[in-house]
C-alpha positions as a Markdown table, in Angstrom:
| # | Residue | x | y | z |
|---|---|---|---|---|
| 1 | Pro | -8.3 | -18.8 | 20.2 |
| 2 | Ser | -5.8 | -16.2 | 19.2 |
| 3 | Pro | -4.3 | -16.3 | 15.7 |
| 4 | Pro | -0.9 | -18.0 | 15.4 |
| 5 | Glu | 2.1 | -15.6 | 15.6 |
| 6 | Lys | 4.0 | -17.5 | 12.9 |
| 7 | Ala | 3.3 | -18.2 | 9.3 |
| 8 | Met | 4.3 | -21.1 | 7.0 |
| 9 | Val | 6.3 | -19.8 | 4.0 |
| 10 | Cys | 7.3 | -21.9 | 1.0 |
| 11 | Phe | 10.9 | -21.5 | -0.2 |
| 12 | Gly | 11.5 | -23.7 | -3.2 |
| 13 | Asn | 10.4 | -27.2 | -2.1 |
| 14 | Met | 10.4 | -26.7 | 1.6 |
| 15 | Phe | 8.2 | -24.9 | 4.1 |
| 16 | Ile | 9.7 | -22.8 | 6.9 |
| 17 | Glu | 7.8 | -21.3 | 9.9 |
| 18 | Leu | 8.6 | -17.6 | 10.4 |
| 19 | Pro | 7.2 | -14.8 | 12.5 |
| 20 | Lys | 4.3 | -13.1 | 10.8 |
| 21 | Ala | 5.9 | -9.6 | 11.0 |
| 22 | Lys | 9.1 | -10.9 | 9.3 |
| 23 | Thr | 7.1 | -12.7 | 6.6 |
| 24 | Arg | 5.1 | -9.6 | 5.9 |
| 25 | Glu | 8.2 | -7.5 | 5.6 |
| 26 | Met | 9.9 | -10.0 | 3.3 |
| 27 | Leu | 6.8 | -10.1 | 1.0 |
| 28 | Arg | 6.7 | -6.3 | 1.0 |
| 29 | Gln | 10.3 | -6.0 | 0.0 |
| 30 | Asp | 9.9 | -8.6 | -2.7 |
| 31 | Gln | 6.9 | -6.8 | -4.1 |
| 32 | Glu | 8.8 | -3.5 | -4.2 |
| 33 | Glu | 11.7 | -5.1 | -6.1 |
| 34 | Leu | 9.3 | -6.8 | -8.6 |
| 35 | Asp | 7.5 | -3.4 | -9.2 |
| 36 | Glu | 10.9 | -1.7 | -9.8 |
| 37 | Glu | 11.9 | -4.4 | -12.2 |
| 38 | Ile | 8.6 | -4.3 | -14.1 |
| 39 | Asn | 8.8 | -0.5 | -14.4 |
| 40 | Ser | 12.4 | -0.8 | -15.7 |
| 41 | Leu | 11.4 | -3.4 | -18.3 |
| 42 | Arg | 8.4 | -1.3 | -19.4 |
| 43 | Lys | 10.7 | 1.7 | -20.0 |
| 44 | Glu | 13.2 | -0.5 | -22.0 |
| 45 | Leu | 10.4 | -1.9 | -24.1 |
| 46 | Arg | 9.2 | 1.5 | -25.1 |
| 47 | Val | 12.7 | 2.5 | -26.3 |
| 48 | Lys | 13.0 | -0.8 | -28.2 |
| 49 | Val | 9.6 | -0.5 | -29.9 |
| 50 | Asn | 10.4 | 3.0 | -30.9 |
| 51 | Arg | 13.7 | 1.9 | -32.4 |
| 52 | Leu | 11.9 | -0.9 | -34.3 |
| 53 | Tyr | 9.3 | 1.4 | -35.7 |
| 54 | Glu | 12.1 | 3.9 | -36.7 |
| 55 | Ala | 14.0 | 1.1 | -38.4 |
| 56 | Gln | 10.9 | 0.1 | -40.3 |
| 57 | Gly | 10.3 | 3.7 | -41.4 |
| 58 | Lys | 7.0 | 3.9 | -39.6 |
| 59 | Pro | 5.9 | 6.9 | -37.5 |
| 60 | Glu | 6.3 | 6.7 | -33.7 |
| 61 | Leu | 3.4 | 5.2 | -31.9 |
| 62 | Lys | 1.1 | 7.8 | -30.3 |
| 63 | Gly | 0.2 | 7.3 | -26.7 |
| 64 | Phe | 2.8 | 4.5 | -26.2 |
| 65 | Asn | 4.8 | 6.6 | -23.7 |
| 66 | Leu | 1.9 | 6.8 | -21.3 |
| 67 | Asp | 2.4 | 5.6 | -17.7 |
| 68 | Pro | -0.2 | 3.4 | -16.0 |
| 69 | Met | -2.3 | 5.0 | -13.3 |
| 70 | Ser | -1.4 | 4.3 | -9.7 |
| 71 | Ala | -3.8 | 2.5 | -7.4 |
| 72 | Glu | -4.6 | 5.8 | -5.6 |
| 73 | Glu | -5.4 | 7.5 | -8.9 |
| 74 | Met | -7.7 | 4.6 | -9.8 |
| 75 | Lys | -9.5 | 4.8 | -6.5 |
| 76 | Leu | -10.1 | 8.5 | -7.1 |
| 77 | Ile | -11.4 | 7.9 | -10.7 |
| 78 | Asn | -13.7 | 5.1 | -9.4 |
| 79 | Arg | -15.0 | 7.4 | -6.6 |
| 80 | Ile | -15.8 | 10.1 | -9.2 |
| 81 | Leu | -17.5 | 7.7 | -11.5 |
| 82 | Glu | -19.6 | 6.3 | -8.7 |
| 83 | Gly | -20.9 | 9.8 | -8.0 |
């Protein structure tokens, strides 16, 4: 039997049947928006932590402004480590 062309998606307290392509695109868009929001919040947090340390008279945290590695960078690192 061929796989169904529609997927059940939960919106709040109800399920809706949508085409798989549409569902996949909606999930991709949502994930992109969430990633952007997470990155924005991370940048804001760095500024706020630095202000807090400055107000307390403490030196700036070293290494706090580092960015996380991307999935592709992690794959390359793992490939190197595996030999």
